[in-house]
PDB file of N, CA, C and O in Angstrom:
ATOM      1  N   UNK D  73       0.958  -1.303  -0.207  1.00 51.00           N
ATOM      2  CA  UNK D  73       0.244  -0.217   0.143  1.00 51.00           C
ATOM      3  C   UNK D  73       0.629   1.173   0.299  1.00 51.00           C
ATOM      4  O   UNK D  73       2.141   1.330   0.361  1.00 51.00           O
ATOM      5  N   UNK D  74       0.460   2.388  -0.519  1.00 56.00           N
ATOM      6  CA  UNK D  74       1.048   3.299  -1.278  1.00 56.00           C
ATOM      7  C   UNK D  74       1.664   4.982   0.249  1.00 56.00           C
ATOM      8  O   UNK D  74       0.137   4.445   1.251  1.00 56.00           O
ATOM      9  N   UNK D  75       1.848   5.515   0.536  1.00 57.00           N
ATOM     10  CA  UNK D  75       1.969   6.614   1.855  1.00 57.00           C
ATOM     11  C   UNK D  75       0.914   7.348   0.961  1.00 57.00           C
ATOM     12  O   UNK D  75      -0.053   8.064   2.082  1.00 57.00           O
ATOM     13  N   UNK D  76       0.063   7.573   0.181  1.00 65.00           N
ATOM     14  CA  UNK D  76      -0.753   8.357  -0.387  1.00 65.00           C
ATOM     15  C   UNK D  76      -1.376   7.720   0.187  1.00 65.00           C
ATOM     16  O   UNK D  76      -2.480   8.788   0.865  1.00 65.00           O
ATOM     17  N   UNK D  77      -2.004   6.884   0.764  1.00 74.00           N
ATOM     18  CA  UNK D  77      -3.211   6.191   1.641  1.00 74.00           C
ATOM     19  C   UNK D  77      -3.214   6.483   3.412  1.00 74.00           C
ATOM     20  O   UNK D  77      -4.762   6.139   3.607  1.00 74.00           O
ATOM     21  N   UNK D  78      -1.889   6.766   3.785  1.00 78.00           N
ATOM     22  CA  UNK D  78      -1.960   7.160   4.640  1.00 78.00           C
ATOM     23  C   UNK D  78      -1.714   8.661   5.378  1.00 78.00           C
ATOM     24  O   UNK D  78      -1.128   8.980   5.873  1.00 78.00           O
ATOM     25  N   UNK D  79      -1.899   9.477   3.982  1.00 88.00           N
ATOM     26  CA  UNK D  79      -1.456  11.195   4.068  1.00 88.00           C
ATOM     27  C   UNK D  79      -1.895  11.836   4.920  1.00 88.00           C
ATOM     28  O   UNK D  79      -1.164  12.199   5.757  1.00 88.00           O
ATOM     29  N   UNK D  80      -3.345  11.873   5.600  1.00 93.00           N
ATOM     30  CA  UNK D  80      -4.107  12.147   6.045  1.00 93.00           C
ATOM     31  C   UNK D  80      -4.040  12.572   7.663  1.00 93.00           C
ATOM     32  O   UNK D  80      -5.278  12.864   8.233  1.00 93.00           O
ATOM     33  N   UNK D  81      -3.290  11.244   7.992  1.00 95.00           N
ATOM     34  CA  UNK D  81      -4.036  10.413   9.471  1.00 95.00           C
ATOM     35  C   UNK D  81      -2.666  10.652   9.620  1.00 95.00           C
ATOM     36  O   UNK D  81      -1.005   9.223   9.742  1.00 95.00           O
ATOM     37  N   UNK D  82      -2.136  11.613  10.814  1.00 96.00           N
ATOM     38  CA  UNK D  82      -0.545  11.896  11.138  1.00 96.00           C
ATOM     39  C   UNK D  82      -0.287   9.777  11.881  1.00 96.00           C
ATOM     40  O   UNK D  82       1.219   9.287  11.784  1.00 96.00           O
ATOM     41  N   UNK D  83      -0.906   9.231  12.648  1.00 96.00           N
ATOM     42  CA  UNK D  83      -0.801   7.896  13.470  1.00 96.00           C
ATOM     43  C   UNK D  83      -0.469   7.002  12.019  1.00 96.00           C
ATOM     44  O   UNK D  83       0.294   6.023  12.176  1.00 96.00           O
ATOM     45  N   UNK D  84      -1.383   6.912  10.749  1.00 95.00           N
ATOM     46  CA  UNK D  84      -1.397   6.454  10.069  1.00 95.00           C
ATOM     47  C   UNK D  84       0.263   6.466   8.956  1.00 95.00           C
ATOM     48  O   UNK D  84       0.795   5.719   8.789  1.00 95.00           O
ATOM     49  N   UNK D  85       0.452   7.615   9.205  1.00 95.00           N
ATOM     50  CA  UNK D  85       1.821   7.485   8.121  1.00 95.00           C
ATOM     51  C   UNK D  85       2.289   7.052   9.139  1.00 95.00           C
ATOM     52  O   UNK D  85       3.739   6.863   8.806  1.00 95.00           O
ATOM     53  N   UNK D  86       2.785   7.598  10.708  1.00 97.00           N
ATOM     54  CA  UNK D  86       4.501   7.485  11.184  1.00 97.00           C
ATOM     55  C   UNK D  86       4.749   5.257  11.394  1.00 97.00           C
ATOM     56  O   UNK D  86       5.463   4.935  10.931  1.00 97.00           O
ATOM     57  N   UNK D  87       3.598   5.136  11.671  1.00 96.00           N
ATOM     58  CA  UNK D  87       3.039   3.658  11.080  1.00 96.00           C
ATOM     59  C   UNK D  87       3.965   2.674   9.910  1.00 96.00           C
ATOM     60  O   UNK D  87       4.542   2.061  10.090  1.00 96.00           O
ATOM     61  N   UNK D  88       2.966   4.161   8.846  1.00 95.00           N
ATOM     62  CA  UNK D  88       3.207   3.078   7.664  1.00 95.00           C
ATOM     63  C   UNK D  88       4.635   3.326   7.281  1.00 95.00           C
ATOM     64  O   UNK D  88       5.820   2.649   6.768  1.00 95.00           O
ATOM     65  N   UNK D  89       5.552   4.591   7.834  1.00 96.00           N
ATOM     66  CA  UNK D  89       7.174   4.684   7.813  1.00 96.00           C
ATOM     67  C   UNK D  89       7.898   3.688   8.470  1.00 96.00           C
ATOM     68  O   UNK D  89       9.054   2.933   8.701  1.00 96.00           O
ATOM     69  N   UNK D  90       6.969   3.976  10.256  1.00 98.00           N
ATOM     70  CA  UNK D  90       7.913   2.683  11.227  1.00 98.00           C
ATOM     71  C   UNK D  90       8.141   1.774  10.430  1.00 98.00           C
ATOM     72  O   UNK D  90       8.988   0.698  10.488  1.00 98.00           O
ATOM     73  N   UNK D  91       6.977   0.605   9.284  1.00 97.00           N
ATOM     74  CA  UNK D  91       7.033  -1.020   9.278  1.00 97.00           C
ATOM     75  C   UNK D  91       7.568  -0.775   8.047  1.00 97.00           C
ATOM     76  O   UNK D  91       8.129  -1.682   8.015  1.00 97.00           O
ATOM     77  N   UNK D  92       7.894   0.043   6.884  1.00 96.00           N
ATOM     78  CA  UNK D  92       8.849   0.298   5.793  1.00 96.00           C
ATOM     79  C   UNK D  92       9.255   0.122   6.001  1.00 96.00           C
ATOM     80  O   UNK D  92      10.199  -0.223   5.091  1.00 96.00           O
ATOM     81  N   UNK D  93      10.359   0.882   6.913  1.00 98.00           N
ATOM     82  CA  UNK D  93      11.556   0.404   6.727  1.00 98.00           C
ATOM     83  C   UNK D  93      12.091  -0.211   8.420  1.00 98.00           C
ATOM     84  O   UNK D  93      13.501   0.047   8.716  1.00 98.00           O
ATOM     85  N   UNK D  94      11.388  -1.165   8.404  1.00 97.00           N
ATOM     86  CA  UNK D  94      11.303  -1.895   9.633  1.00 97.00           C
ATOM     87  C   UNK D  94      12.145  -1.496  10.986  1.00 97.00           C
ATOM     88  O   UNK D  94      12.827  -1.889  11.088  1.00 97.00           O
ATOM     89  N   UNK D  95      11.781  -0.084  10.905  1.00 98.00           N
ATOM     90  CA  UNK D  95      11.867  -0.238  12.768  1.00 98.00           C
ATOM     91  C   UNK D  95      10.865  -1.009  13.811  1.00 98.00           C
ATOM     92  O   UNK D  95      11.170  -0.711  14.592  1.00 98.00           O
ATOM     93  N   UNK D  96      10.109  -1.705  13.096  1.00 98.00           N
ATOM     94  CA  UNK D  96       8.945  -1.964  14.032  1.00 98.00           C
ATOM     95  C   UNK D  96       8.178  -2.998  12.959  1.00 98.00           C
ATOM     96  O   UNK D  96       8.560  -3.159  11.963  1.00 98.00           O
ATOM     97  N   UNK D  97       7.762  -4.042  13.668  1.00 97.00           N
ATOM     98  CA  UNK D  97       7.501  -5.316  12.976  1.00 97.00           C
ATOM     99  C   UNK D  97       6.649  -5.559  13.948  1.00 97.00           C
ATOM    100  O   UNK D  97       5.756  -5.514  15.325  1.00 97.00           O
ATOM    101  N   UNK D  98       5.752  -6.092  13.399  1.00 97.00           N
ATOM    102  CA  UNK D  98       4.652  -6.926  14.850  1.00 97.00           C
ATOM    103  C   UNK D  98       4.822  -8.600  14.520  1.00 97.00           C
ATOM    104  O   UNK D  98       5.709  -9.048  13.258  1.00 97.00           O
ATOM    105  N   UNK D  99       4.468  -8.895  15.694  1.00 97.00           N
ATOM    106  CA  UNK D  99       4.408  -9.904  15.735  1.00 97.00           C
ATOM    107  C   UNK D  99       3.227 -11.097  15.316  1.00 97.00           C
ATOM    108  O   UNK D  99       2.212 -10.443  15.085  1.00 97.00           O
ATOM    109  N   UNK D 100       4.178 -12.019  14.375  1.00 96.00           N
ATOM    110  CA  UNK D 100       3.954 -13.338  14.012  1.00 96.00           C
ATOM    111  C   UNK D 100       2.241 -14.267  14.118  1.00 96.00           C
ATOM    112  O   UNK D 100       2.046 -14.644  13.281  1.00 96.00           O
ATOM    113  N   UNK D 101       3.238 -14.258  15.384  1.00 97.00           N
ATOM    114  CA  UNK D 101       1.527 -15.282  16.364  1.00 97.00           C
ATOM    115  C   UNK D 101       0.553 -14.508  16.971  1.00 97.00           C
ATOM    116  O   UNK D 101      -0.351 -14.725  16.785  1.00 97.00           O
ATOM    117  N   UNK D 102       1.152 -13.051  16.904  1.00 97.00           N
ATOM    118  CA  UNK D 102       0.288 -11.897  17.786  1.00 97.00           C
ATOM    119  C   UNK D 102       0.558 -11.431  17.324  1.00 97.00           C
ATOM    120  O   UNK D 102       0.650  -9.621  17.394  1.00 97.00           O
ATOM    121  N   UNK D 103      -1.214 -10.742  16.354  1.00 96.00           N
ATOM    122  CA  UNK D 103      -0.834  -9.373  15.997  1.00 96.00           C
ATOM    123  C   UNK D 103      -1.481  -8.452  17.030  1.00 96.00           C
ATOM    124  O   UNK D 103      -1.418  -7.241  16.247  1.00 96.00           O
ATOM    125  N   UNK D 104      -1.331  -8.587  17.669  1.00 96.00           N
ATOM    126  CA  UNK D 104      -1.898  -7.127  18.307  1.00 96.00           C
ATOM    127  C   UNK D 104      -0.597  -6.408  19.200  1.00 96.00           C
ATOM    128  O   UNK D 104      -0.888  -5.594  19.714  1.00 96.00           O
ATOM    129  N   UNK D 105       0.600  -7.510  19.364  1.00 97.00           N
ATOM    130  CA  UNK D 105       1.974  -6.685  19.988  1.00 97.00           C
ATOM    131  C   UNK D 105       2.617  -6.431  18.494  1.00 97.00           C
ATOM    132  O   UNK D 105       2.967  -7.005  17.912  1.00 97.00           O
ATOM    133  N   UNK D 106       3.704  -5.425  19.020  1.00 98.00           N
ATOM    134  CA  UNK D 106       3.883  -4.449  18.058  1.00 98.00           C
ATOM    135  C   UNK D 106       5.498  -4.279  18.537  1.00 98.00           C
ATOM    136  O   UNK D 106       6.055  -4.369  19.378  1.00 98.00           O
ATOM    137  N   UNK D 107       6.638  -4.801  17.719  1.00 98.00           N
ATOM    138  CA  UNK D 107       7.792  -5.174  18.407  1.00 98.00           C
ATOM    139  C   UNK D 107       9.393  -3.994  17.926  1.00 98.00           C
ATOM    140  O   UNK D 107       8.776  -3.978  16.321  1.00 98.00           O
ATOM    141  N   UNK D 108       9.956  -3.538  18.561  1.00 98.00           N
ATOM    142  CA  UNK D 108      10.672  -1.874  18.245  1.00 98.00           C
ATOM    143  C   UNK D 108      12.149  -2.639  17.765  1.00 98.00           C
ATOM    144  O   UNK D 108      12.150  -3.895  18.374  1.00 98.00           O
ATOM    145  N   UNK D 109      12.012  -2.939  16.617  1.00 97.00           N
ATOM    146  CA  UNK D 109      13.173  -3.712  16.251  1.00 97.00           C
ATOM    147  C   UNK D 109      14.158  -3.803  16.679  1.00 97.00           C
ATOM    148  O   UNK D 109      15.746  -4.226  17.608  1.00 97.00           O
ATOM    149  N   UNK D 110      14.776  -1.855  17.407  1.00 94.00           N
ATOM    150  CA  UNK D 110      15.646  -1.100  18.309  1.00 94.00           C
ATOM    151  C   UNK D 110      16.801  -0.711  16.554  1.00 94.00           C
ATOM    152  O   UNK D 110      18.576  -0.960  17.485  1.00 94.00           O
ATOM    153  N   UNK D 111      16.391  -0.360  15.760  1.00 96.00           N
ATOM    154  CA  UNK D 111      17.598  -0.049  14.641  1.00 96.00           C
ATOM    155  C   UNK D 111      16.862   1.555  14.342  1.00 96.00           C
ATOM    156  O   UNK D 111      16.680   1.702  14.301  1.00 96.00           O
ATOM    157  N   UNK D 112      19.133   2.161  15.183  1.00 96.00           N
ATOM    158  CA  UNK D 112      18.161   3.608  15.277  1.00 96.00           C
ATOM    159  C   UNK D 112      18.828   4.101  14.068  1.00 96.00           C
ATOM    160  O   UNK D 112      17.737   5.010  13.406  1.00 96.00           O
ATOM    161  N   UNK D 113      19.457   3.034  12.282  1.00 98.00           N
ATOM    162  CA  UNK D 113      19.283   4.078  11.404  1.00 98.00           C
ATOM    163  C   UNK D 113      17.415   3.250  10.879  1.00 98.00           C
ATOM    164  O   UNK D 113      17.378   4.978  10.121  1.00 98.00           O
ATOM    165  N   UNK D 114      17.151   2.694  11.483  1.00 98.00           N
ATOM    166  CA  UNK D 114      15.640   2.458  10.287  1.00 98.00           C
ATOM    167  C   UNK D 114      14.732   4.021  10.849  1.00 98.00           C
ATOM    168  O   UNK D 114      14.180   3.828  10.454  1.00 98.00           O
ATOM    169  N   UNK D 115      14.956   4.478  12.919  1.00 97.00           N
ATOM    170  CA  UNK D 115      14.145   5.222  13.333  1.00 97.00           C
ATOM    171  C   UNK D 115      14.633   6.197  12.175  1.00 97.00           C
ATOM    172  O   UNK D 115      13.412   7.010  12.181  1.00 97.00           O
ATOM    173  N   UNK D 116      15.446   6.924  12.111  1.00 97.00           N
ATOM    174  CA  UNK D 116      15.703   7.468  11.472  1.00 97.00           C
ATOM    175  C   UNK D 116      15.363   8.176   9.905  1.00 97.00           C
ATOM    176  O   UNK D 116      15.055   9.490   9.614  1.00 97.00           O
ATOM    177  N   UNK D 117      15.226   6.426   9.909  1.00 98.00           N
ATOM    178  CA  UNK D 117      15.122   6.677   8.195  1.00 98.00           C
ATOM    179  C   UNK D 117      13.229   6.588   7.948  1.00 98.00           C
ATOM    180  O   UNK D 117      12.651   7.431   7.631  1.00 98.00           O
ATOM    181  N   UNK D 118      13.059   6.687   9.456  1.00 98.00           N
ATOM    182  CA  UNK D 118      11.160   6.431   9.430  1.00 98.00           C
ATOM    183  C   UNK D 118      10.939   7.591   9.152  1.00 98.00           C
ATOM    184  O   UNK D 118      10.227   8.029   8.801  1.00 98.00           O
ATOM    185  N   UNK D 119      11.283   8.805  10.319  1.00 97.00           N
ATOM    186  CA  UNK D 119      11.570   9.630  10.268  1.00 97.00           C
ATOM    187  C   UNK D 119      11.704  10.769   9.348  1.00 97.00           C
ATOM    188  O   UNK D 119      10.788  11.274   8.526  1.00 97.00           O
ATOM    189  N   UNK D 120      12.544  10.128   8.237  1.00 97.00           N
ATOM    190  CA  UNK D 120      12.839  10.870   6.808  1.00 97.00           C
ATOM    191  C   UNK D 120      12.075  10.853   6.078  1.00 97.00           C
ATOM    192  O   UNK D 120      11.821  11.800   5.222  1.00 97.00           O
ATOM    193  N   UNK D 121      11.633   9.544   6.155  1.00 96.00           N
ATOM    194  CA  UNK D 121      10.303   9.113   5.460  1.00 96.00           C
ATOM    195  C   UNK D 121       8.938   9.623   5.532  1.00 96.00           C
ATOM    196  O   UNK D 121       7.838  10.140   5.138  1.00 96.00           O
ATOM    197  N   UNK D 122       8.768   9.487   6.946  1.00 96.00           N
ATOM    198  CA  UNK D 122       7.059  10.130   7.189  1.00 96.00           C
ATOM    199  C   UNK D 122       7.147  11.287   7.066  1.00 96.00           C
ATOM    200  O   UNK D 122       6.206  12.835   7.016  1.00 96.00           O
ATOM    201  N   UNK D 123       8.330  12.199   6.677  1.00 95.00           N
ATOM    202  CA  UNK D 123       8.855  14.064   6.135  1.00 95.00           C
ATOM    203  C   UNK D 123       8.177  14.387   4.893  1.00 95.00           C
ATOM    204  O   UNK D 123       7.589  15.579   4.884  1.00 95.00           O
ATOM    205  N   UNK D 124       8.901  13.331   4.500  1.00 94.00           N
ATOM    206  CA  UNK D 124       8.443  13.759   3.372  1.00 94.00           C
ATOM    207  C   UNK D 124       7.035  13.498   2.004  1.00 94.00           C
ATOM    208  O   UNK D 124       6.589  13.275   1.438  1.00 94.00           O
ATOM    209  N   UNK D 125       6.103  12.734   2.978  1.00 93.00           N
ATOM    210  CA  UNK D 125       4.679  11.951   3.019  1.00 93.00           C
ATOM    211  C   UNK D 125       3.631  13.509   2.609  1.00 93.00           C
ATOM    212  O   UNK D 125       4.121  14.031   3.515  1.00 93.00           O
ATOM    213  N   UNK D 126       3.078  13.745   1.212  1.00 91.00           N
ATOM    214  CA  UNK D 126       2.443  14.218   1.431  1.00 91.00           C
ATOM    215  C   UNK D 126       0.570  14.692   1.954  1.00 91.00           C
ATOM    216  O   UNK D 126       0.162  13.192   1.257  1.00 91.00           O
ATOM    217  N   UNK D 127       0.148  15.398   2.543  1.00 92.00           N
ATOM    218  CA  UNK D 127      -1.147  15.038   2.666  1.00 92.00           C
ATOM    219  C   UNK D 127      -2.047  15.663   1.220  1.00 92.00           C
ATOM    220  O   UNK D 127      -1.488  16.225   0.128  1.00 92.00           O
ATOM    221  N   UNK D 128      -3.269  15.271   1.399  1.00 90.00           N
ATOM    222  CA  UNK D 128      -3.609  15.785  -0.016  1.00 90.00           C
ATOM    223  C   UNK D 128      -3.706  17.140   0.356  1.00 90.00           C
ATOM    224  O   UNK D 128      -4.613  17.352  -1.413  1.00 90.00           O
ATOM    225  N   UNK D 129      -3.777  17.902   1.186  1.00 93.00           N
ATOM    226  CA  UNK D 129      -3.220  19.633   0.762  1.00 93.00           C
ATOM    227  C   UNK D 129      -2.718  20.249   0.257  1.00 93.00           C
ATOM    228  O   UNK D 129      -2.264  21.315  -0.095  1.00 93.00           O
ATOM    229  N   UNK D 130      -1.739  19.056  -0.045  1.00 92.00           N
ATOM    230  CA  UNK D 130       0.045  19.512  -0.872  1.00 92.00           C
ATOM    231  C   UNK D 130       1.138  19.792   0.680  1.00 92.00           C
ATOM    232  O   UNK D 130       2.030  20.571   0.269  1.00 92.00           O
ATOM    233  N   UNK D 131       0.083  20.136   1.373  1.00 94.00           N
ATOM    234  CA  UNK D 131       1.639  20.646   2.967  1.00 94.00           C
ATOM    235  C   UNK D 131       2.509  19.093   2.769  1.00 94.00           C
ATOM    236  O   UNK D 131       1.951  17.807   2.830  1.00 94.00           O
ATOM    237  N   UNK D 132       3.245  18.971   3.992  1.00 93.00           N
ATOM    238  CA  UNK D 132       3.822  17.744   4.606  1.00 93.00           C
ATOM    239  C   UNK D 132       3.431  18.134   6.221  1.00 93.00           C
ATOM    240  O   UNK D 132       2.765  18.992   7.164  1.00 93.00           O
ATOM    241  N   UNK D 133       3.730  17.250   7.185  1.00 94.00           N
ATOM    242  CA  UNK D 133       3.469  16.838   8.090  1.00 94.00           C
ATOM    243  C   UNK D 133       5.054  18.138   9.082  1.00 94.00           C
ATOM    244  O   UNK D 133       5.559  17.446   8.713  1.00 94.00           O
ATOM    245  N   UNK D 134       4.392  18.813   9.936  1.00 95.00           N
ATOM    246  CA  UNK D 134       5.789  19.129  10.679  1.00 95.00           C
ATOM    247  C   UNK D 134       6.132  18.308  12.270  1.00 95.00           C
ATOM    248  O   UNK D 134       5.124  17.130  12.246  1.00 95.00           O
ATOM    249  N   UNK D 135       7.180  18.566  11.258  1.00 95.00           N
ATOM    250  CA  UNK D 135       8.459  17.219  12.311  1.00 95.00           C
ATOM    251  C   UNK D 135       8.087  17.083  13.408  1.00 95.00           C
ATOM    252  O   UNK D 135       8.541  16.336  14.227  1.00 95.00           O
ATOM    253  N   UNK D 136       7.782  18.460  14.079  1.00 97.00           N
ATOM    254  CA  UNK D 136       8.103  18.616  15.716  1.00 97.00           C
ATOM    255  C   UNK D 136       6.584  16.610  16.199  1.00 97.00           C
ATOM    256  O   UNK D 136       6.616  16.364  17.226  1.00 97.00           O
ATOM    257  N   UNK D 137       5.571  17.132  15.046  1.00 97.00           N
ATOM    258  CA  UNK D 137       4.372  16.684  15.629  1.00 97.00           C
ATOM    259  C   UNK D 137       4.733  14.879  14.840  1.00 97.00           C
ATOM    260  O   UNK D 137       4.239  14.059  15.870  1.00 97.00           O
ATOM    261  N   UNK D 138       5.446  14.752  13.899  1.00 97.00           N
ATOM    262  CA  UNK D 138       6.030  13.744  13.471  1.00 97.00           C
ATOM    263  C   UNK D 138       7.361  12.974  15.318  1.00 97.00           C
ATOM    264  O   UNK D 138       6.825  11.662  15.197  1.00 97.00           O
ATOM    265  N   UNK D 139       7.766  13.804  14.881  1.00 97.00           N
ATOM    266  CA  UNK D 139       9.040  13.325  16.733  1.00 97.00           C
ATOM    267  C   UNK D 139       7.641  12.909  17.255  1.00 97.00           C
ATOM    268  O   UNK D 139       8.053  11.607  18.216  1.00 97.00           O
ATOM    269  N   UNK D 140       7.008  13.675  17.934  1.00 98.00           N
ATOM    270  CA  UNK D 140       5.949  13.621  18.818  1.00 98.00           C
ATOM    271  C   UNK D 140       5.027  11.785  18.965  1.00 98.00           C
ATOM    272  O   UNK D 140       5.711  11.293  19.872  1.00 98.00           O
ATOM    273  N   UNK D 141       5.254  11.853  17.893  1.00 97.00           N
ATOM    274  CA  UNK D 141       3.922  10.634  17.207  1.00 97.00           C
ATOM    275  C   UNK D 141       5.070   9.407  17.100  1.00 97.00           C
ATOM    276  O   UNK D 141       5.008   7.895  17.751  1.00 97.00           O
ATOM    277  N   UNK D 142       6.292   9.139  16.705  1.00 98.00           N
ATOM    278  CA  UNK D 142       6.769   8.654  16.653  1.00 98.00           C
ATOM    279  C   UNK D 142       7.268   7.722  17.949  1.00 98.00           C
ATOM    280  O   UNK D 142       7.356   6.813  18.190  1.00 98.00           O
ATOM    281  N   UNK D 143       8.194   9.245  18.553  1.00 97.00           N
ATOM    282  CA  UNK D 143       8.066   8.407  20.457  1.00 97.00           C
ATOM    283  C   UNK D 143       7.224   7.616  21.038  1.00 97.00           C
ATOM    284  O   UNK D 143       7.776   7.345  21.732  1.00 97.00           O
ATOM    285  N   UNK D 144       5.828   7.929  21.076  1.00 98.00           N
ATOM    286  CA  UNK D 144       4.816   7.221  21.016  1.00 98.00           C
ATOM    287  C   UNK D 144       4.561   6.052  20.747  1.00 98.00           C
ATOM    288  O   UNK D 144       4.981   4.851  21.446  1.00 98.00           O
ATOM    289  N   UNK D 145       4.756   6.108  19.876  1.00 98.00           N
ATOM    290  CA  UNK D 145       4.248   4.641  19.462  1.00 98.00           C
ATOM    291  C   UNK D 145       5.539   3.385  19.244  1.00 98.00           C
ATOM    292  O   UNK D 145       5.297   2.553  19.413  1.00 98.00           O
ATOM    293  N   UNK D 146       6.214   3.466  18.779  1.00 98.00           N
ATOM    294  CA  UNK D 146       8.147   3.319  19.862  1.00 98.00           C
ATOM    295  C   UNK D 146       8.358   3.353  21.335  1.00 98.00           C
ATOM    296  O   UNK D 146       8.330   1.970  21.390  1.00 98.00           O
ATOM    297  N   UNK D 147       7.334   3.974  21.538  1.00 97.00           N
ATOM    298  CA  UNK D 147       7.512   3.282  23.828  1.00 97.00           C
ATOM    299  C   UNK D 147       6.304   3.092  23.112  1.00 97.00           C
ATOM    300  O   UNK D 147       6.814   1.560  24.615  1.00 97.00           O
ATOM    301  N   UNK D 148       5.526   2.685  22.814  1.00 97.00           N
ATOM    302  CA  UNK D 148       4.344   1.725  23.464  1.00 97.00           C
ATOM    303  C   UNK D 148       4.413   0.451  22.456  1.00 97.00           C
ATOM    304  O   UNK D 148       4.418  -0.827  23.106  1.00 97.00           O
ATOM    305  N   UNK D 149       5.566   0.037  21.372  1.00 97.00           N
ATOM    306  CA  UNK D 149       6.673  -1.180  21.388  1.00 97.00           C
ATOM    307  C   UNK D 149       6.982  -1.614  22.023  1.00 97.00           C
ATOM    308  O   UNK D 149       7.201  -1.547  23.504  1.00 97.00           O
ATOM    309  N   UNK D 150       6.569  -3.323  22.420  1.00 97.00           N
ATOM    310  CA  UNK D 150       7.465  -4.362  22.400  1.00 97.00           C
ATOM    311  C   UNK D 150       9.295  -4.618  22.373  1.00 97.00           C
ATOM    312  O   UNK D 150       9.371  -3.777  21.115  1.00 97.00           O
ATOM    313  N   UNK D 151      10.525  -4.052  22.969  1.00 96.00           N
ATOM    314  CA  UNK D 151      11.386  -3.634  23.178  1.00 96.00           C
ATOM    315  C   UNK D 151      12.371  -5.293  22.806  1.00 96.00           C
ATOM    316  O   UNK D 151      12.184  -6.169  23.624  1.00 96.00           O
ATOM    317  N   UNK D 152      12.362  -5.513  21.567  1.00 95.00           N
ATOM    318  CA  UNK D 152      12.442  -6.582  21.161  1.00 95.00           C
ATOM    319  C   UNK D 152      12.220  -8.273  20.631  1.00 95.00           C
ATOM    320  O   UNK D 152      12.606  -8.501  20.028  1.00 95.00           O
ATOM    321  N   UNK D 153      10.825  -8.378  21.013  1.00 95.00           N
ATOM    322  CA  UNK D 153      10.890  -9.614  21.500  1.00 95.00           C
ATOM    323  C   UNK D 153       9.403  -9.808  21.607  1.00 95.00           C
ATOM    324  O   UNK D 153       8.635  -8.548  22.517  1.00 95.00           O
ATOM    325  N   UNK D 154       8.711 -10.406  21.440  1.00 96.00           N
ATOM    326  CA  UNK D 154       7.323 -10.110  21.886  1.00 96.00           C
ATOM    327  C   UNK D 154       7.400 -11.036  22.993  1.00 96.00           C
ATOM    328  O   UNK D 154       7.502 -12.244  23.609  1.00 96.00           O
ATOM    329  N   UNK D 155       6.122  -9.640  23.983  1.00 96.00           N
ATOM    330  CA  UNK D 155       6.245 -10.744  25.309  1.00 96.00           C
ATOM    331  C   UNK D 155       5.353 -11.917  25.507  1.00 96.00           C
ATOM    332  O   UNK D 155       4.845 -12.867  26.089  1.00 96.00           O
ATOM    333  N   UNK D 156       4.738 -12.263  24.761  1.00 96.00           N
ATOM    334  CA  UNK D 156       3.662 -13.444  25.254  1.00 96.00           C
ATOM    335  C   UNK D 156       3.957 -14.480  24.259  1.00 96.00           C
ATOM    336  O   UNK D 156       4.378 -15.851  24.412  1.00 96.00           O
ATOM    337  N   UNK D 157       4.881 -14.618  23.300  1.00 95.00           N
ATOM    338  CA  UNK D 157       5.766 -15.019  23.106  1.00 95.00           C
ATOM    339  C   UNK D 157       7.356 -15.390  24.043  1.00 95.00           C
ATOM    340  O   UNK D 157       7.664 -16.909  24.386  1.00 95.00           O
ATOM    341  N   UNK D 158       7.365 -14.259  24.891  1.00 92.00           N
ATOM    342  CA  UNK D 158       8.670 -15.004  25.314  1.00 92.00           C
ATOM    343  C   UNK D 158       8.450 -15.443  26.544  1.00 92.00           C
ATOM    344  O   UNK D 158       8.944 -15.941  27.198  1.00 92.00           O
ATOM    345  N   UNK D 159       6.961 -15.634  27.434  1.00 84.00           N
ATOM    346  CA  UNK D 159       6.474 -16.322  28.308  1.00 84.00           C
ATOM    347  C   UNK D 159       6.444 -17.611  27.911  1.00 84.00           C
ATOM    348  O   UNK D 159       5.914 -18.236  27.233  1.00 84.00           O
TER     349      UNK D 159
END
């Protein structure tokens, strides 16, 4: 799916950028669990990718809003492994 489908929703835009740069992954056994891979380069790349997403009105997302949403989503993700699989 292309970035155009996510462009007007900040949360979806950031999720798209994080997933497509492999900064996060969804557990293959527990679809409700997001895993933070811990790759700083992928996370930086996700920010750059999200910055370049153009909304339908022709504008881009504010970098501060992107950083806040990226931080929120990474903060909610499990670090390195699925806690349900690990237990």
